[in-house]
Amino acid sequence: MLVGAIASGNDYYLHLATAAAIAYILTVAFNLIYGYAGIFNLAIIIIYGLGGFTSVYLATTLGASFWLALLAAVVITSALSVLVALPSRRLGELFLAIQTLAFALALGEVLLNWQTFSGGTIGIYSISPPTLFGVELVGGLPGYYWLAAVFAWMTYALMLRIHMSGMGRMLTALREGPRVLAAVGVSPATTRLVAFGLSGGLAGLAGALYAHFQLVIDLDTFSFGRLVALLLATILGGAGYFLGPLFGVLAIVAMDELSLATSQAQDLVYGIGILVLVVATRGGIAGGLSRLRALVTGGRRGAEPELTGTELTAADIVAAAPGAEAAASIAEQIVDPGSRRRIVVSEVCVTFGGTKAVDGVSVEFSTGEVVGLIGPNGAGKTTLLNTITGDAPTSGGTIALDGEDLLGRRQQEVVRLGVGRTFQSPKIIPELTLVENVMLAADGVGDAGWLQQTLHTPASKRQDRRSHERAMSLLADVGLAGRADHRASDQPYGVLRLVEIARNLMLDPAFLLLDEPGAGLTEFERAEIAATVQAMSRRNIGVVLVDHNMSLINAACDRIYVLDTGRLIAEGPPGEVLAQQHVISAYLGVSG
C-alpha cells in the first residue's frame, strides 16, 4: 500500500514498483526450490518463460480470458516441473542440476521452433492487456501495479504459511539431510516433487504477469543472463530465509538505480555493491539480520543452561537421579504399542563389492526388551541395522516384522510400520531449532497431508500445536527445555544425541534402533540414555542398542548379540556373553 501510494504520482517509479513485485514472485519461486529445498533448478527461467508464453497464447490466439489463461499457465508450469523432477528422484544434487539444465535447453529449442506458440526469434507483440470489470489494466499504470502487488502479497502469504508449517520444516530437512526425512516417515522423493511443483507454479505466475505487463515477449527475455540475475537476488537477499527474496529484489533494484545514476561507472558500482553485500553479510542480508537479532536476543537471554553433572560409575548408571527422573516422565508419554511384536532377521547377507559386510546373520528382537548389538569396528552392526530399516539392500536372507516382509520397503515405509532409528552421527537439521527438529517427526506421521501443511490449514495448525506441546514436554524430560528455541547448529554433541532420541519418541515406535547413542557423551549423559532406554522397555518398546561402552550395555540390556567380521559369534545375557573367551578375543583383541 505504501509503495503504491508513493509511486502512483510518478510513471517511472510505478513501472519500477510493478517490475519489482513480479521479480519478487519469481525470486520466491527460486528461493523455495534452491534456498529452502537445496535443489539447483536451472530450468526455473525457461519455466518462467513458458508461463508467459502460455498465458499469451491462450489469451491472444485462443481468445481465453486473462484470468483463465493465468490459471492455466500456473497449472501447466507446475505440472511440467513435477514431470521434470519425476525421473530425478534418485539423482544427487549435481546430476539433478545437469538434468534441469538439459531440460531447459531442450524446452528452449522447442519454443524457438514452435512459432505459432512463441513467435520464434521475433517473439509476440501487441499483447492485449487484461481487463477487470471492463477496466483495462495496462502495464505501467496504477491498475496493473495493484494487480501485481496483490499477487505478490498472495505469494508472500503462501510462503509465510509454508515457512510456519511442517512443509517448511520438511523442505529445510530436504536441503540439509534427506536421510532424516525418511527416518521420520517422510518420503524425500515426494517432498522434492512438492518443491518442484510449488516453485514451478510460482515461476509460471510471474511469467504470465510479466508478459502482460510488458505487452511484448520473446525468448531473449528468458536467457541465461536472467538466471544469473535471479541467482544474485536470491543469494544477496539470503537463500533459505523467508525475507530473503524481498531483501534480494530491493538490493538489486537499488544497485541498478545507483549504477544508472553513475552511467560511466555502471559495471563498477554494480560489482562493488555485490562484493560488499556478499562479504559483509554471510547468508545474505536476511542472514546478517538474523545473526544480529540472535546476538541481541541471546545477550538478553543469558547463558545456556549447563548440561554437566557428576561422574557416575557403571554400577550407578541406571540409578542416577537425573536419568531416573527423566525416564519416569518420559515413560508416561510413550505410547504402548499393545500386543507383543517381533522383528525376525534370518540368514541375512549383505555384500559390498567382493566383501561380505553381513554373513548369514540370524537375530530377533521383541517389544518390551532391550537387546544389545556389539562387536569391534567393521563387524557389521550398523549395516545390519540398515538392512532392517531399508537403508541397505541384502543379497540373501529374510527380514520380517510380525510376519510381514520388510525387504524392498523404503525407509519411510518401515518407520510407519513402527521401526524408528538413530544414527552413528546425530542426524539433526542445523538450521532448525531443537523443538522444530523434534516436531519434524510429527510432520512425517501426522494426519495433515502436504497440501494442508502447505496452506497451513486449521488441521495443520492443530497438528502443529499438539506436536509442539509434546515436543516441548519431551525436551523438558531430557533437560533441554531451556534450549528448545535455540538453533541446533549452536548446540554441543551431547545435546544433539538427546534431541535425536526425543524426535524418535515422537513417532511412538514399536521398536527403536539406537546406533551408538553413548558415543562422545559423558557418563552423566549416558545415565540419561540408559534410564530412558529402560523406561521405553517398561512401556513395551523394543530397543536395539549398538554401542561400544560396556557400562551402558551392561546397565541397559536384557541380552546381547556379538558380531565379528559380519558373523554372529555369541548371544545371551550380557554378563555371560562378555565373559566368554572368544568374545574377549574378538572384541577386545586379547588372545584366546
Coordinates of C-alpha atoms in Angstrom, one line a residue:
M1 CA 0.0 0.0 0.0
L2 CA 2.8 2.4 1.0
V3 CA 4.8 1.7 -2.2
G4 CA 1.7 2.1 -4.3
A5 CA 0.9 5.4 -2.7
I6 CA 4.4 6.7 -3.2
A7 CA 4.8 5.5 -6.8
S8 CA 1.3 6.5 -8.0
G9 CA 2.4 10.0 -8.9
N10 CA 5.4 9.0 -10.9
D11 CA 5.2 6.8 -14.0
Y12 CA 8.8 5.7 -13.7
Y13 CA 8.5 4.7 -10.1
L14 CA 5.2 3.0 -10.8
H15 CA 6.9 0.9 -13.6
L16 CA 9.8 0.1 -11.3
A17 CA 7.5 -1.0 -8.5
T18 CA 5.4 -3.2 -10.8
A19 CA 8.6 -4.9 -12.1
A20 CA 9.9 -5.4 -8.6
A21 CA 6.6 -7.0 -7.5
I22 CA 6.8 -9.5 -10.3
A23 CA 10.5 -10.1 -9.7
Y24 CA 9.7 -10.8 -6.0
I25 CA 7.3 -13.6 -7.1
L26 CA 10.0 -15.1 -9.3
T27 CA 12.6 -14.8 -6.6
V28 CA 10.3 -16.5 -4.1
A29 CA 9.9 -19.4 -6.6
F30 CA 13.7 -19.8 -6.9
N31 CA 14.3 -19.3 -3.1
L32 CA 11.7 -22.1 -2.4
I33 CA 13.4 -24.7 -4.7
Y34 CA 17.1 -23.6 -4.1
G35 CA 17.1 -21.8 -0.8
Y36 CA 14.7 -24.0 1.2
A37 CA 14.9 -27.4 -0.6
G38 CA 18.6 -27.1 -1.7
I39 CA 17.8 -28.0 -5.3
F40 CA 19.7 -26.0 -8.0
N41 CA 16.9 -25.9 -10.6
L42 CA 18.5 -24.5 -13.8
A43 CA 15.2 -24.8 -15.6
I44 CA 13.4 -22.1 -13.5
I45 CA 13.9 -19.3 -16.1
I46 CA 12.6 -21.3 -19.0
I47 CA 9.6 -22.4 -16.8
Y48 CA 9.1 -18.7 -16.1
G49 CA 9.1 -18.0 -19.8
L50 CA 6.7 -20.9 -20.5
G51 CA 4.3 -19.3 -18.1
G52 CA 4.4 -16.1 -20.1
F53 CA 4.1 -17.7 -23.5
T54 CA 1.2 -20.0 -22.3
S55 CA -0.9 -17.2 -20.9
V56 CA -0.3 -15.0 -24.0
Y57 CA -1.1 -17.9 -26.4
L58 CA -4.3 -18.8 -24.6
A59 CA -5.4 -15.1 -24.3
T60 CA -4.3 -13.9 -27.8
T61 CA -4.6 -16.8 -30.1
L62 CA -7.4 -18.8 -28.5
G63 CA -9.3 -15.9 -27.1
A64 CA -9.4 -17.1 -23.5
S65 CA -9.8 -14.5 -20.7
F66 CA -6.7 -13.3 -19.0
W67 CA -7.7 -14.9 -15.7
L68 CA -8.3 -18.3 -17.2
A69 CA -5.0 -18.0 -19.2
L70 CA -3.2 -17.0 -15.9
L71 CA -4.6 -20.0 -14.1
A72 CA -3.7 -22.4 -17.0
A73 CA -0.2 -21.0 -17.0
V74 CA 0.3 -21.7 -13.3
V75 CA -1.2 -25.3 -13.6
I76 CA 0.8 -26.2 -16.7
T77 CA 4.2 -24.9 -15.4
S78 CA 3.6 -26.6 -12.0
A79 CA 2.7 -29.9 -13.7
L80 CA 5.6 -29.7 -16.1
S81 CA 8.0 -29.0 -13.2
V82 CA 6.8 -32.1 -11.4
L83 CA 7.3 -34.2 -14.6
V84 CA 10.8 -32.9 -14.9
A85 CA 11.5 -34.0 -11.3
L86 CA 10.0 -37.5 -11.6
P87 CA 12.9 -39.2 -13.3
S88 CA 15.4 -37.4 -11.0
R89 CA 14.1 -38.8 -7.7
R90 CA 17.2 -40.8 -7.0
L91 CA 19.7 -38.3 -8.5
G92 CA 22.2 -36.4 -6.4
E93 CA 22.5 -32.6 -6.4
L94 CA 25.0 -32.3 -9.3
F95 CA 23.3 -34.7 -11.6
L96 CA 19.9 -33.1 -10.8
A97 CA 21.2 -29.7 -11.8
I98 CA 22.6 -31.2 -15.0
Q99 CA 19.2 -32.7 -15.8
T100 CA 17.3 -29.5 -15.2
L101 CA 19.9 -27.7 -17.5
A102 CA 19.3 -30.3 -20.2
F103 CA 15.6 -29.8 -19.9
A104 CA 15.9 -26.0 -20.1
L105 CA 18.0 -26.3 -23.3
A106 CA 15.5 -28.8 -24.8
L107 CA 12.4 -26.7 -24.0
G108 CA 14.1 -23.5 -25.2
E109 CA 14.7 -25.2 -28.6
V110 CA 11.1 -26.4 -28.7
L111 CA 9.8 -22.9 -28.0
L112 CA 12.1 -21.4 -30.6
N113 CA 10.8 -23.7 -33.3
W114 CA 7.2 -23.5 -32.3
Q115 CA 6.5 -20.2 -33.9
T116 CA 2.7 -20.2 -33.6
F117 CA 3.1 -20.5 -29.8
S118 CA 6.2 -18.3 -29.1
G119 CA 6.7 -16.2 -32.2
G120 CA 10.1 -17.9 -32.8
T121 CA 13.0 -15.5 -32.9
I122 CA 10.7 -12.4 -33.3
G123 CA 8.5 -13.0 -30.3
I124 CA 5.0 -11.8 -29.8
Y125 CA 4.0 -8.1 -29.9
S126 CA 0.8 -6.1 -29.3
I127 CA -0.4 -8.3 -26.4
S128 CA -3.8 -7.3 -25.2
P129 CA -3.8 -6.0 -21.6
P130 CA -6.1 -7.8 -19.0
T131 CA -9.4 -6.4 -18.0
L132 CA -11.2 -6.4 -14.7
F133 CA -14.9 -5.4 -14.7
G134 CA -14.4 -3.8 -18.0
V135 CA -11.4 -1.7 -16.9
E136 CA -8.1 -2.3 -18.8
L137 CA -5.1 -3.0 -16.6
V138 CA -2.3 -1.6 -18.7
G139 CA 1.3 -2.2 -17.6
G140 CA 2.9 1.0 -16.3
L141 CA -0.4 2.3 -15.0
P142 CA -1.7 2.1 -11.4
G143 CA -4.2 -0.6 -12.2
Y144 CA -1.6 -3.1 -13.3
Y145 CA 0.6 -2.2 -10.3
W146 CA -2.1 -3.2 -7.9
L147 CA -2.7 -6.4 -9.8
A148 CA 1.0 -7.3 -9.5
A149 CA 1.0 -6.2 -5.9
V150 CA -2.0 -8.3 -4.9
F151 CA -0.3 -11.4 -6.4
A152 CA 3.0 -10.5 -4.7
W153 CA 1.1 -10.3 -1.4
M154 CA -0.6 -13.6 -2.1
T155 CA 2.8 -15.1 -2.7
Y156 CA 4.1 -13.6 0.5
A157 CA 1.2 -15.0 2.4
L158 CA 1.7 -18.5 0.9
M159 CA 5.4 -18.5 1.7
L160 CA 4.6 -17.4 5.3
R161 CA 2.3 -20.3 5.7
I162 CA 4.9 -22.7 4.3
H163 CA 7.6 -21.2 6.5
M164 CA 5.5 -21.6 9.6
S165 CA 4.2 -25.1 8.9
G166 CA 5.5 -28.6 8.7
M167 CA 6.1 -28.1 5.0
G168 CA 8.7 -25.5 5.7
R169 CA 10.5 -27.9 8.1
M170 CA 10.4 -30.7 5.6
L171 CA 11.8 -28.6 2.8
T172 CA 14.6 -27.4 5.1
A173 CA 15.3 -31.0 6.1
L174 CA 15.4 -32.0 2.4
R175 CA 18.2 -29.4 1.9
E176 CA 20.2 -30.3 5.0
G177 CA 19.7 -34.1 5.2
P178 CA 17.3 -36.0 3.1
R179 CA 18.0 -39.1 5.1
V180 CA 16.4 -37.5 8.1
L181 CA 13.1 -37.2 6.3
A182 CA 13.0 -40.9 5.6
A183 CA 13.9 -41.6 9.3
V184 CA 10.7 -39.7 10.4
G185 CA 8.4 -41.3 7.9
V186 CA 8.5 -38.6 5.1
S187 CA 9.3 -39.5 1.5
P188 CA 12.2 -37.4 0.3
A189 CA 11.1 -38.0 -3.3
T190 CA 7.6 -36.8 -2.6
T191 CA 8.9 -33.7 -0.8
R192 CA 11.2 -33.0 -3.8
L193 CA 8.2 -33.2 -6.2
V194 CA 6.2 -30.8 -4.0
A195 CA 9.1 -28.3 -4.1
F196 CA 9.3 -28.6 -7.8
G197 CA 5.5 -28.2 -8.2
L198 CA 5.2 -25.2 -6.0
S199 CA 8.3 -23.4 -7.4
G200 CA 7.2 -24.1 -11.0
G201 CA 3.7 -22.8 -10.4
L202 CA 5.0 -19.5 -8.9
A203 CA 7.5 -19.1 -11.7
G204 CA 4.7 -19.6 -14.2
L205 CA 2.6 -17.0 -12.4
A206 CA 5.5 -14.5 -12.5
G207 CA 6.0 -15.2 -16.2
A208 CA 2.3 -14.6 -17.1
L209 CA 2.3 -11.3 -15.1
Y210 CA 5.5 -10.2 -16.8
A211 CA 4.2 -10.9 -20.3
H212 CA 1.0 -8.9 -19.8
F213 CA 3.0 -6.2 -18.1
Q214 CA 5.4 -5.6 -20.9
L215 CA 2.9 -6.4 -23.7
V216 CA 5.8 -7.9 -25.6
I217 CA 7.5 -11.2 -25.1
D218 CA 10.4 -13.0 -26.8
L219 CA 12.8 -15.8 -25.9
D220 CA 15.7 -13.4 -25.3
T221 CA 13.9 -12.2 -22.2
F222 CA 14.4 -15.6 -20.6
S223 CA 18.1 -16.0 -21.3
F224 CA 21.0 -17.2 -19.1
G225 CA 21.5 -13.6 -18.0
R226 CA 18.1 -13.5 -16.3
L227 CA 19.1 -16.7 -14.4
V228 CA 22.3 -15.0 -13.2
A229 CA 20.3 -12.0 -12.0
L230 CA 17.8 -14.3 -10.3
L231 CA 20.6 -16.2 -8.5
L232 CA 22.2 -13.0 -7.4
A233 CA 18.9 -11.7 -6.0
T234 CA 18.4 -15.0 -4.1
I235 CA 21.9 -15.1 -2.7
L236 CA 22.2 -11.4 -1.8
G237 CA 18.8 -11.5 -0.1
G238 CA 19.6 -14.7 1.8
A239 CA 18.9 -18.1 0.3
G240 CA 16.6 -20.2 2.5
Y241 CA 15.4 -17.2 4.5
F242 CA 11.8 -16.2 4.4
L243 CA 12.5 -12.5 3.9
G244 CA 15.4 -13.2 1.6
P245 CA 13.6 -12.6 -1.7
L246 CA 12.3 -9.2 -0.5
F247 CA 15.7 -8.0 0.5
G248 CA 17.3 -9.5 -2.6
V249 CA 14.9 -7.7 -5.0
L250 CA 15.4 -4.4 -3.1
A251 CA 19.2 -4.8 -3.2
I252 CA 19.2 -5.5 -7.0
V253 CA 16.8 -2.5 -7.7
A254 CA 18.9 -0.2 -5.5
M255 CA 22.2 -1.2 -7.3
D256 CA 20.5 -0.9 -10.7
E257 CA 19.4 2.6 -9.9
L258 CA 22.7 3.6 -8.4
S259 CA 24.6 2.2 -11.4
L260 CA 22.3 4.0 -13.8
A261 CA 22.8 7.3 -11.9
T262 CA 26.6 6.9 -12.5
S263 CA 26.4 5.6 -16.0
Q264 CA 30.1 6.0 -16.7
A265 CA 30.9 3.5 -13.8
Q266 CA 27.8 1.3 -14.1
D267 CA 29.5 -2.1 -14.0
L268 CA 32.0 -1.0 -11.3
V269 CA 29.2 0.2 -9.0
Y270 CA 27.2 -2.9 -9.6
G271 CA 30.2 -5.2 -8.9
I272 CA 31.4 -3.4 -5.8
G273 CA 27.9 -3.4 -4.4
I274 CA 27.6 -7.2 -4.9
L275 CA 31.0 -7.8 -3.4
V276 CA 30.3 -5.7 -0.3
L277 CA 27.0 -7.4 0.3
V278 CA 28.4 -10.9 -0.1
V279 CA 31.5 -10.3 2.1
A280 CA 29.7 -8.3 4.8
T281 CA 26.6 -10.4 5.1
R282 CA 27.3 -14.1 5.1
G283 CA 24.0 -15.7 4.4
G284 CA 22.8 -12.6 2.6
I285 CA 21.1 -9.6 4.0
A286 CA 18.4 -11.7 5.8
G287 CA 21.1 -14.0 7.2
G288 CA 23.1 -11.0 8.6
L289 CA 20.0 -9.5 10.2
S290 CA 19.1 -12.9 11.6
R291 CA 22.5 -13.2 13.3
L292 CA 22.3 -9.7 14.6
R293 CA 18.9 -10.4 16.1
A294 CA 20.2 -13.7 17.6
L295 CA 23.1 -11.7 19.1
V296 CA 20.9 -9.1 20.7
T297 CA 18.3 -11.6 22.0
G298 CA 21.0 -14.0 23.1
G299 CA 22.6 -11.4 25.2
R300 CA 19.3 -10.6 26.9
R301 CA 18.5 -14.3 27.4
G302 CA 21.8 -15.0 29.1
A303 CA 24.0 -18.1 29.0
E304 CA 22.5 -21.5 28.1
P305 CA 21.9 -24.0 30.9
E306 CA 24.8 -26.3 31.8
L307 CA 24.5 -30.0 31.0
T308 CA 27.4 -31.3 33.0
G309 CA 27.0 -33.5 36.1
T310 CA 29.0 -35.6 38.4
E311 CA 30.9 -38.6 37.1
L312 CA 29.0 -41.9 37.6
T313 CA 30.3 -45.4 37.8
A314 CA 28.9 -48.3 35.8
A315 CA 27.1 -49.6 38.9
D316 CA 25.4 -46.2 39.4
I317 CA 24.5 -45.5 35.8
V318 CA 20.8 -46.7 36.0
A319 CA 20.2 -45.3 39.4
A320 CA 21.5 -41.8 38.5
A321 CA 18.9 -39.4 39.9
P322 CA 18.6 -37.1 36.8
G323 CA 18.2 -40.0 34.5
A324 CA 15.7 -41.7 36.7
E325 CA 13.6 -38.6 37.0
A326 CA 13.6 -38.0 33.3
A327 CA 12.9 -41.7 32.5
A328 CA 9.9 -41.7 34.8
S329 CA 8.4 -38.7 33.0
I330 CA 9.3 -40.0 29.5
A331 CA 7.7 -43.3 30.3
E332 CA 4.4 -41.6 30.9
Q333 CA 4.5 -40.1 27.3
I334 CA 5.4 -43.3 25.4
V335 CA 2.5 -44.9 23.7
D336 CA 2.4 -48.7 24.4
P337 CA 2.4 -50.5 21.1
G338 CA 0.0 -53.0 22.6
S339 CA 0.4 -56.7 21.7
R340 CA 3.9 -58.2 21.6
R341 CA 5.6 -57.6 18.3
R342 CA 8.7 -59.2 16.8
I343 CA 11.4 -58.5 14.2
V344 CA 12.9 -61.7 12.9
V345 CA 16.2 -61.5 10.8
S346 CA 17.0 -64.8 9.2
E347 CA 20.3 -65.7 7.4
V348 CA 20.8 -62.1 6.1
C349 CA 23.7 -61.4 3.9
V350 CA 25.0 -58.0 2.7
T351 CA 27.8 -57.7 0.1
F352 CA 29.7 -54.6 -0.9
G353 CA 31.8 -55.5 -3.9
G354 CA 33.5 -58.7 -3.0
T355 CA 33.3 -58.1 0.8
K356 CA 30.6 -59.6 2.9
A357 CA 29.7 -57.0 5.5
V358 CA 27.0 -59.3 7.0
D359 CA 27.3 -63.0 6.5
G360 CA 24.3 -65.2 7.3
V361 CA 23.2 -63.4 10.5
S362 CA 20.0 -64.5 12.3
V363 CA 18.7 -62.5 15.2
E364 CA 15.3 -61.5 16.6
F365 CA 14.0 -58.7 18.7
S366 CA 10.8 -58.3 20.6
T367 CA 8.9 -55.4 22.1
G368 CA 9.4 -54.9 25.8
E369 CA 13.1 -55.8 25.8
V370 CA 16.5 -54.1 25.3
V371 CA 18.8 -56.1 23.1
G372 CA 22.5 -55.1 22.7
L373 CA 24.3 -55.5 19.4
I374 CA 28.1 -55.3 19.9
G375 CA 31.3 -56.1 18.2
P376 CA 34.5 -54.4 17.0
N377 CA 34.6 -51.7 14.4
G378 CA 33.7 -53.1 11.0
A379 CA 31.8 -56.1 12.5
G380 CA 28.6 -55.2 10.5
K381 CA 26.5 -53.8 13.3
T382 CA 25.3 -50.6 11.6
T383 CA 25.0 -52.5 8.2
L384 CA 22.6 -54.9 9.9
L385 CA 20.5 -52.0 11.3
N386 CA 20.5 -50.5 7.8
T387 CA 19.0 -53.7 6.3
I388 CA 16.2 -53.7 8.9
T389 CA 15.3 -50.0 8.2
G390 CA 15.6 -50.3 4.4
D391 CA 18.8 -48.3 4.1
A392 CA 20.9 -51.2 2.7
P393 CA 20.0 -53.9 0.2
T394 CA 20.5 -57.5 1.1
S395 CA 22.0 -60.3 -1.0
G396 CA 20.2 -63.0 0.8
G397 CA 18.0 -63.9 3.8
T398 CA 14.7 -62.5 5.1
I399 CA 13.6 -59.8 7.5
A400 CA 10.1 -59.7 8.8
L401 CA 8.1 -57.6 11.3
D402 CA 5.2 -59.7 12.7
G403 CA 5.5 -61.9 9.7
E404 CA 5.3 -59.0 7.2
D405 CA 8.3 -58.9 4.9
L406 CA 10.4 -55.7 5.3
L407 CA 12.8 -56.4 2.4
G408 CA 12.4 -54.0 -0.5
R409 CA 10.5 -51.4 1.5
R410 CA 11.7 -47.9 1.6
Q411 CA 12.8 -46.5 5.0
Q412 CA 9.8 -44.2 5.4
E413 CA 7.5 -47.2 5.0
V414 CA 9.4 -49.1 7.7
V415 CA 9.1 -46.1 10.0
R416 CA 5.4 -46.0 9.5
L417 CA 5.2 -49.7 10.4
G418 CA 6.7 -48.9 13.8
V419 CA 10.5 -49.0 13.5
G420 CA 12.5 -45.9 14.4
R421 CA 16.2 -45.4 14.5
T422 CA 19.1 -43.0 15.4
F423 CA 22.4 -42.8 13.6
Q424 CA 26.1 -43.0 14.5
S425 CA 26.4 -39.3 14.0
P426 CA 23.3 -37.4 15.0
K427 CA 21.2 -36.5 12.0
I428 CA 19.8 -33.2 13.2
I429 CA 18.8 -30.3 10.9
P430 CA 21.2 -27.4 11.9
E431 CA 19.0 -24.6 10.6
L432 CA 16.0 -25.7 12.7
T433 CA 15.6 -25.1 16.5
L434 CA 15.7 -28.1 18.8
V435 CA 11.9 -28.1 19.2
E436 CA 11.4 -27.9 15.4
N437 CA 13.8 -30.8 15.0
V438 CA 11.6 -32.9 17.3
M439 CA 8.4 -31.7 15.7
L440 CA 9.7 -32.9 12.4
A441 CA 8.7 -36.5 13.4
A442 CA 5.1 -35.4 13.8
D443 CA 5.1 -33.8 10.4
G444 CA 6.0 -37.2 8.9
V445 CA 3.4 -39.4 10.6
G446 CA 0.7 -36.8 11.4
D447 CA -2.8 -36.6 9.8
A448 CA -2.2 -33.3 7.9
G449 CA -1.1 -34.0 4.3
W450 CA 1.3 -32.0 2.2
L451 CA -1.4 -29.7 0.8
Q452 CA -2.8 -29.0 4.2
Q453 CA 0.7 -28.2 5.5
T454 CA 1.5 -26.0 2.5
L455 CA -1.7 -23.9 3.1
H456 CA -1.3 -24.3 6.8
T457 CA -5.0 -25.1 7.2
P458 CA -6.7 -25.3 10.6
A459 CA -6.0 -29.0 10.6
S460 CA -2.3 -28.3 10.1
K461 CA -2.3 -25.7 12.8
R462 CA -3.9 -28.1 15.3
Q463 CA -1.3 -30.7 14.5
D464 CA 1.4 -28.2 15.0
R465 CA 0.1 -27.1 18.4
R466 CA -0.2 -30.7 19.5
S467 CA 3.3 -31.7 18.3
H468 CA 4.8 -28.5 19.8
E469 CA 3.4 -29.3 23.2
R470 CA 4.6 -32.9 23.1
A471 CA 8.0 -31.9 21.7
M472 CA 8.4 -29.3 24.5
S473 CA 7.5 -32.0 27.1
L474 CA 10.0 -34.5 25.7
L475 CA 12.7 -31.9 25.6
A476 CA 11.9 -30.9 29.2
D477 CA 12.2 -34.6 30.2
V478 CA 15.7 -34.7 28.8
G479 CA 16.7 -31.4 30.4
L480 CA 16.6 -29.3 27.2
A481 CA 13.5 -27.2 27.7
G482 CA 15.7 -24.1 28.1
R483 CA 17.3 -24.7 24.8
A484 CA 14.2 -25.5 22.8
D485 CA 14.2 -22.4 20.7
H486 CA 17.9 -22.4 20.1
R487 CA 19.2 -23.5 16.7
A488 CA 20.6 -27.0 16.5
S489 CA 23.8 -25.7 14.8
D490 CA 24.8 -23.9 18.1
Q491 CA 24.4 -27.0 20.3
P492 CA 27.0 -29.4 21.6
Y493 CA 27.2 -33.0 20.6
G494 CA 25.5 -34.5 23.7
V495 CA 22.5 -32.3 23.2
L496 CA 22.1 -33.4 19.6
R497 CA 22.1 -37.0 20.8
L498 CA 19.3 -36.4 23.2
V499 CA 17.3 -34.4 20.6
E500 CA 17.6 -37.3 18.2
I501 CA 16.1 -39.7 20.8
A502 CA 13.4 -37.3 21.6
R503 CA 12.5 -37.0 18.0
N504 CA 12.2 -40.7 17.6
L505 CA 9.9 -40.9 20.7
M506 CA 7.5 -38.5 18.8
L507 CA 7.0 -41.4 16.3
D508 CA 5.6 -43.7 19.0
P509 CA 7.6 -46.6 17.6
A510 CA 7.2 -50.3 18.5
F511 CA 11.0 -50.6 18.0
L512 CA 13.8 -48.1 18.3
L513 CA 17.2 -48.9 16.9
L514 CA 19.9 -46.8 18.6
D515 CA 23.2 -46.7 16.8
E516 CA 26.0 -45.8 19.3
P517 CA 23.9 -43.3 21.3
G518 CA 26.6 -43.1 24.0
A519 CA 29.4 -42.2 21.7
G520 CA 31.1 -38.9 22.7
L521 CA 28.9 -38.5 25.8
T522 CA 29.8 -38.1 29.4
E523 CA 28.8 -40.7 32.0
F524 CA 26.2 -38.3 33.2
E525 CA 24.7 -38.1 29.7
R526 CA 24.9 -41.9 29.3
A527 CA 23.0 -42.2 32.5
E528 CA 20.2 -40.2 31.0
I529 CA 20.2 -42.5 27.9
A530 CA 20.3 -45.7 29.9
A531 CA 17.4 -44.7 32.1
T532 CA 15.4 -43.6 29.0
V533 CA 16.1 -46.9 27.3
Q534 CA 14.9 -48.9 30.3
A535 CA 11.8 -46.6 30.5
M536 CA 11.0 -47.4 26.9
S537 CA 11.4 -51.1 27.6
R538 CA 9.0 -50.9 30.6
R539 CA 6.4 -49.3 28.2
N540 CA 6.7 -52.3 25.9
I541 CA 9.0 -50.7 23.4
G542 CA 11.7 -52.9 21.8
V543 CA 15.1 -51.3 21.9
V544 CA 18.1 -52.4 19.9
L545 CA 21.3 -50.8 21.3
V546 CA 24.5 -50.6 19.4
D547 CA 27.4 -49.2 21.5
H548 CA 31.0 -49.8 22.4
N549 CA 30.5 -48.6 26.1
M550 CA 30.3 -51.8 28.2
S551 CA 28.9 -50.0 31.2
L552 CA 26.0 -48.7 29.2
I553 CA 25.4 -52.2 27.6
N554 CA 25.6 -54.0 31.0
A555 CA 23.3 -51.4 32.6
A556 CA 20.6 -51.2 29.9
C557 CA 20.5 -54.6 28.0
D558 CA 18.5 -57.7 28.8
R559 CA 20.5 -59.8 26.3
I560 CA 23.1 -59.1 23.6
Y561 CA 24.3 -60.4 20.3
V562 CA 28.0 -60.2 19.3
L563 CA 29.2 -59.8 15.7
D564 CA 32.6 -60.2 14.3
T565 CA 33.6 -59.8 10.6
G566 CA 29.9 -59.9 9.7
R567 CA 29.2 -63.2 11.6
L568 CA 27.2 -63.8 14.7
I569 CA 29.6 -65.4 17.3
A570 CA 27.7 -65.2 20.6
E571 CA 24.3 -64.3 22.2
G572 CA 22.8 -64.3 25.6
P573 CA 22.7 -62.3 28.9
P574 CA 25.5 -59.6 29.0
G575 CA 27.3 -61.0 32.0
E576 CA 27.6 -64.5 30.5
V577 CA 28.5 -63.4 26.9
L578 CA 31.1 -60.9 27.9
A579 CA 32.9 -63.5 30.0
Q580 CA 33.3 -65.9 27.0
Q581 CA 36.9 -66.1 25.9
H582 CA 36.2 -66.0 22.1
V583 CA 34.2 -62.8 22.6
I584 CA 37.0 -61.3 24.6
S585 CA 39.4 -62.3 21.9
A586 CA 37.3 -60.9 19.0
Y587 CA 36.1 -57.7 20.8
L588 CA 39.0 -56.7 23.0
G589 CA 41.8 -58.1 20.9
V590 CA 43.0 -60.5 23.7
S591 CA 44.5 -63.8 22.5
G592 CA 42.5 -66.8 23.5

